[in-house]
Short mmCIF file of C-alpha atoms in Angstrom, two decimals:
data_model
loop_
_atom_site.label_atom_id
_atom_site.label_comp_id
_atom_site.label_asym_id
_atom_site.label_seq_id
_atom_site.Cartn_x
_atom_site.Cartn_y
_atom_site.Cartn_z
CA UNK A 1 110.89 88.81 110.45
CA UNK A 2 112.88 91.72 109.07
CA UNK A 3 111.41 93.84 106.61
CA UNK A 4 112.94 96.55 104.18
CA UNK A 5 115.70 98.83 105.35
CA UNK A 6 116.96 100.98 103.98
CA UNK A 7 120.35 103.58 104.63
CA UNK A 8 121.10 106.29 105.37
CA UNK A 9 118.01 107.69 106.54
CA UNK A 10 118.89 111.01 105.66
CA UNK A 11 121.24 112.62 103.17
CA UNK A 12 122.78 116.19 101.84
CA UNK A 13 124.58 116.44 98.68
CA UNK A 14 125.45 119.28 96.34
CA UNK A 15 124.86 119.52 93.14
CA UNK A 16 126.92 117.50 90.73
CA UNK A 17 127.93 115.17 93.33
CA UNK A 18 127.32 111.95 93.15
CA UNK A 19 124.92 109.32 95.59
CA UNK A 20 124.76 105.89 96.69
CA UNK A 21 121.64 104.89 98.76
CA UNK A 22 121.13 101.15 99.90
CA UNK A 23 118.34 98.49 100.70
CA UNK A 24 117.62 95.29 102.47
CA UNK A 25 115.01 93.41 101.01
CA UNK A 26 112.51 92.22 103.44
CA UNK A 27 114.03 88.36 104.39
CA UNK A 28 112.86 85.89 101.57
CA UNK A 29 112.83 88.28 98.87
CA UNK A 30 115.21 88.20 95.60
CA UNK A 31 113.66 91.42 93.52
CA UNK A 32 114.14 94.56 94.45
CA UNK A 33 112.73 97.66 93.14
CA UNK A 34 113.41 101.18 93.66
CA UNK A 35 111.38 104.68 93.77
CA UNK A 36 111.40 108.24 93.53
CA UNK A 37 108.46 110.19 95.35
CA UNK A 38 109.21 114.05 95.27
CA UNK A 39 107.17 116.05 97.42
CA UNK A 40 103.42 116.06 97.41
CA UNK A 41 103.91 113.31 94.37
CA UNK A 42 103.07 109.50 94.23
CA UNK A 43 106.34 107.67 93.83
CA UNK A 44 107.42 107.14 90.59
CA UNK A 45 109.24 103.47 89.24
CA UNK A 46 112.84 104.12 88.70
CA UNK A 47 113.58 100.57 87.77
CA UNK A 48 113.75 97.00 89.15
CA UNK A 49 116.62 94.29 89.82
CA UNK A 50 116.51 89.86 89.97
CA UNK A 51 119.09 87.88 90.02
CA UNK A 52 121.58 90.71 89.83
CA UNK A 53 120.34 91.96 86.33
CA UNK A 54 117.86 95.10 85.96
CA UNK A 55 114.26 93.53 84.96
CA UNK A 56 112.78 97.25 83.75
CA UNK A 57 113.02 100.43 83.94
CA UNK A 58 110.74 103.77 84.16
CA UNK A 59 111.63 106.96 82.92
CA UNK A 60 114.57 108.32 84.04
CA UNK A 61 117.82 109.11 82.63
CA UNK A 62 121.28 107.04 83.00
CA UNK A 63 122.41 108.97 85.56
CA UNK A 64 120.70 106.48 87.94
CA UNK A 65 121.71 103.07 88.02
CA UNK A 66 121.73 100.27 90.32
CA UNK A 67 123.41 96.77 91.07
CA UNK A 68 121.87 93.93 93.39
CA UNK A 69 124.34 91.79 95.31
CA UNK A 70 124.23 88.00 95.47
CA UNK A 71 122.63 88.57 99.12
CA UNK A 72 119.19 90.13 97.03
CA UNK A 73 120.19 93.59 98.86
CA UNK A 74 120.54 96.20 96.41
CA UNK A 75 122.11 100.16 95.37
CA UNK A 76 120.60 103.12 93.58
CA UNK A 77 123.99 105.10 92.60
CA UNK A 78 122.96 108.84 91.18
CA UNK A 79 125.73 110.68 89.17
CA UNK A 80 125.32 114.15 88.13
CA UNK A 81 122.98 115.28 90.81
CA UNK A 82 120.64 117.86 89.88
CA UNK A 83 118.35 119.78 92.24
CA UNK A 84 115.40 118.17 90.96
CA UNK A 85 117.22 114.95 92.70
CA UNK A 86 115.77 116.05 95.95
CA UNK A 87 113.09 113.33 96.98
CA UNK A 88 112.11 110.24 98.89
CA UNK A 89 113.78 107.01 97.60
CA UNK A 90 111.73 104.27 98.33
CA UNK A 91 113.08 101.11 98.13
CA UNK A 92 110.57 98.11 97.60
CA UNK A 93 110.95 93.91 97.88
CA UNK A 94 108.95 91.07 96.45
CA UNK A 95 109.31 87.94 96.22
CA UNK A 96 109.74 86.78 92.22
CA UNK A 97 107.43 83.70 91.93
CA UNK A 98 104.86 84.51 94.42
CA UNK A 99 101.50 84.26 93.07
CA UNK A 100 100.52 87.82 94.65
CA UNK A 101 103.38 89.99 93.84
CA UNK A 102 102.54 92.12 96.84
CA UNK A 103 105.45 94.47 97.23
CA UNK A 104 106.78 95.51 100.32
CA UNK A 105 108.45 98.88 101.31
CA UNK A 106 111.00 100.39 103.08
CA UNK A 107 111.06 103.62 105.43
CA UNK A 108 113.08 105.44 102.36
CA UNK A 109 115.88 107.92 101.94
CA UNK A 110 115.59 111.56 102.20
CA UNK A 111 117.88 113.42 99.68
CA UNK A 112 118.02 116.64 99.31
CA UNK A 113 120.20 118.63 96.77
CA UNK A 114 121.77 122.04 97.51
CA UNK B 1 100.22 104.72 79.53
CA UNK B 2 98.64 104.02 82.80
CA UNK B 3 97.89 106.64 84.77
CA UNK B 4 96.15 106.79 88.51
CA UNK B 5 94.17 109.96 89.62
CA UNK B 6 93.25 110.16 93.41
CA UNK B 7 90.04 112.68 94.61
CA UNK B 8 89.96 114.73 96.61
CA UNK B 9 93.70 115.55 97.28
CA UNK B 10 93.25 116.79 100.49
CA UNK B 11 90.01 115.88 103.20
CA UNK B 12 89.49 117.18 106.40
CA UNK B 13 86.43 115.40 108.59
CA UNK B 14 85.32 115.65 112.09
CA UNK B 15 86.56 112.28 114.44
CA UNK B 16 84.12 109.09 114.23
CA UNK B 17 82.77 110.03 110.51
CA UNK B 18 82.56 108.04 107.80
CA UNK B 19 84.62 108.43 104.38
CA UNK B 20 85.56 107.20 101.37
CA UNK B 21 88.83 108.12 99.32
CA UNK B 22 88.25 107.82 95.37
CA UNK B 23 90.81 106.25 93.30
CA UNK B 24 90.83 105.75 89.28
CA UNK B 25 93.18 104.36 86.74
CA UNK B 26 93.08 104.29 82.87
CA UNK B 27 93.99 100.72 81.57
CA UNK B 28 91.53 97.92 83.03
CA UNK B 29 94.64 95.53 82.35
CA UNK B 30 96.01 95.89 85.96
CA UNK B 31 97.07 92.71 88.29
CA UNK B 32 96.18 93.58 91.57
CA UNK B 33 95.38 97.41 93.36
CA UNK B 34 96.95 98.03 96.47
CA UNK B 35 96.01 101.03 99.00
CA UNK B 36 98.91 102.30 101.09
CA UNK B 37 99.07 104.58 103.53
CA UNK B 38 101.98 107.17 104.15
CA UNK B 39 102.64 109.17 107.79
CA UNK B 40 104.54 112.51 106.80
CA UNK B 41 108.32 111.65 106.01
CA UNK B 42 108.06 108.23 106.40
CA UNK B 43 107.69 105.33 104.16
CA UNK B 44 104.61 103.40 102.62
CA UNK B 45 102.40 100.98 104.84
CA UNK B 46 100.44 98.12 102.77
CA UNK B 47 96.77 98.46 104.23
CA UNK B 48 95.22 96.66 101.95
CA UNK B 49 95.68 94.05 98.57
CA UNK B 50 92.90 93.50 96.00
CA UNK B 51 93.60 91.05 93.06
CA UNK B 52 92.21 92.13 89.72
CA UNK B 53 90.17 88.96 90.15
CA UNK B 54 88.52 90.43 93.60
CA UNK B 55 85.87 92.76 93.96
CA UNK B 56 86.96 93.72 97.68
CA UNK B 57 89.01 93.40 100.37
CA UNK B 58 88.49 94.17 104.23
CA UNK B 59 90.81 94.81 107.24
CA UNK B 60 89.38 95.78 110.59
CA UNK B 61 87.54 99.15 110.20
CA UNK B 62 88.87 99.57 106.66
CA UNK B 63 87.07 97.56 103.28
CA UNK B 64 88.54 98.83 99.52
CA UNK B 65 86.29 97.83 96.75
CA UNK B 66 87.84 97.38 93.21
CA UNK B 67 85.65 97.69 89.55
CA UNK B 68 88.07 97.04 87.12
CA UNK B 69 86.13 97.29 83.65
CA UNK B 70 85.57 100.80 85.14
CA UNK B 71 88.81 101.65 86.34
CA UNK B 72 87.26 102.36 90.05
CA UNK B 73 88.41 101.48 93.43
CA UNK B 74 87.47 103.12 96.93
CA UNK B 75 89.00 102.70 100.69
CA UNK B 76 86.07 103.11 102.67
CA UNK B 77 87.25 104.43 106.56
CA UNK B 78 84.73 103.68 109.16
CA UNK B 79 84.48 105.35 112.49
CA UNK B 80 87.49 107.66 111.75
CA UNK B 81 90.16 109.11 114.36
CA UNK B 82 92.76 111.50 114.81
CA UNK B 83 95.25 108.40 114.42
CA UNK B 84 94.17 108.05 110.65
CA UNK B 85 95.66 111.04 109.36
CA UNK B 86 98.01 110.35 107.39
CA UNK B 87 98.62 110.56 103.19
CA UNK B 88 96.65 107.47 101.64
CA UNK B 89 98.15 106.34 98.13
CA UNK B 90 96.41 103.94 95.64
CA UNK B 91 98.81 101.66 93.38
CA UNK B 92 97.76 99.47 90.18
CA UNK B 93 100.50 96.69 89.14
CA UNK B 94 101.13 96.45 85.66
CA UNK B 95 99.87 93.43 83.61
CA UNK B 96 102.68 93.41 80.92
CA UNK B 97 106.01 93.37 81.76
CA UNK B 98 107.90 91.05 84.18
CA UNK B 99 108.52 93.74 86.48
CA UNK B 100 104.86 94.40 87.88
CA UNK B 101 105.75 97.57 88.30
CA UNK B 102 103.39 99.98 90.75
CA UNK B 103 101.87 103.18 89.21
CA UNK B 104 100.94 105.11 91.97
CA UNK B 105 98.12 108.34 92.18
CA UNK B 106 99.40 111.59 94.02
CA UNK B 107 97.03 110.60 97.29
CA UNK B 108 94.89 112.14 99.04
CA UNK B 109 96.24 113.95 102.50
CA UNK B 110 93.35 112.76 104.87
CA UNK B 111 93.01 114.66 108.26
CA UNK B 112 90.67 113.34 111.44
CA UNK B 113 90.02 116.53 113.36
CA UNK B 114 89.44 115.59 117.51
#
């Protein structure tokens, strides 16, 4: 059973550049949500996609934005990127309907901003 | 606005004690709790799911109790060892909102001394 992945593992960018990090959901899942955990933080909800259309989103600007593919696997792009960029992305799956909602998570992407 | 506060932030204990890591949240209204644990870099493990309906769950030498009217749960570690250190984060899922979104506390950096 294949859970969450998630690439690339790492990643260096410099500032104003722009990012594109990806994720598997875990096999059976259609929702996919992604977040941001800086260091010595919890992570924090960027936002959340289903059936290709983003469900909700947290706090953070438009310079992030996603898509989900018709395969449930989804993209966080970042434009713009700012130093305070530099975190864990952590890329979660559930399963929409299930009665639980237990969320599942990936190993994450380390980005770091020069 | 929900928020999640973990105590202490940082533990140290001597191998094959007994602990307990503190974790409170503002809004009763939550869905389910879920304890994860993090090893440094890497992503989030699920250790263990409580419903809001539940009062606890167990899993071998774990057991995480939930009291939602008072906004309480606790992951009580029996018989710790060096292999338990590790960063343990506490997550509430959102009632409103179709995206049952996590809101995670900043966890609490546990360390089993041999």
């Amino acid at each position: 059973d294949a859970g969450v992945t998630q690439s690339p593992t790492h990643l260096i960018k410099t500032r104003g550049q722009q990012v594109t990090l990806r994720c598997s959901p875990k096999s059976g899942h259609d929702t996919v949500s992604w977040y941001q955990q800086a260091l010595g933080q919890g992570p924090q909800f960027i936002f959340q996609y289903y059936e290709e259309e983003e469900r909700q989103r947290g706090n953070f600007p438009d310079r992030f934005s996603g898509h989900q593919f018709p395969n449930y696997s989804s993209e966080l792009n970042v434009n713009a990127l700012l130093l305070g960029d530099s975190a864990l992305y952590l890329c979660a799956s559930r399963l929409w309907a299930s009665s639980g909602y237990e969320q599942y998570f990936g190993p994450g992407t380390r980005l770091t901003v020069t | 606005k929900q928020e999640v506060t973990q105590i202490p932030a940082a533990l140290s204990v001597p191998e094959g004690e007994n602990l307990v890591l503190n974790c409170s949240f503002t809004d009763s209204a939550i869905y389910n709790l879920q304890w994860f644990r993090q090893d440094p870099g890497k992503g989030l493990t699920s250790l263990l799911l409580i419903q809001s309906s539940q009062r606890e769950q167990t899993s071998g030498r774990l057991n995480a109790s939930l009291d939602k009217s008072s906004g309480r749960s606790t992951l009580y570690i029996a018989a710790s060892q060096p292999g338990d250190s590790a960063t343990y984060l506490c997550a509430v899922m959102a009632v409103s909102g179709s995206a049952r979104q996590l809101t995670f506390g900043s966890g609490t950096q546990l360390t089993v001394l041999p």
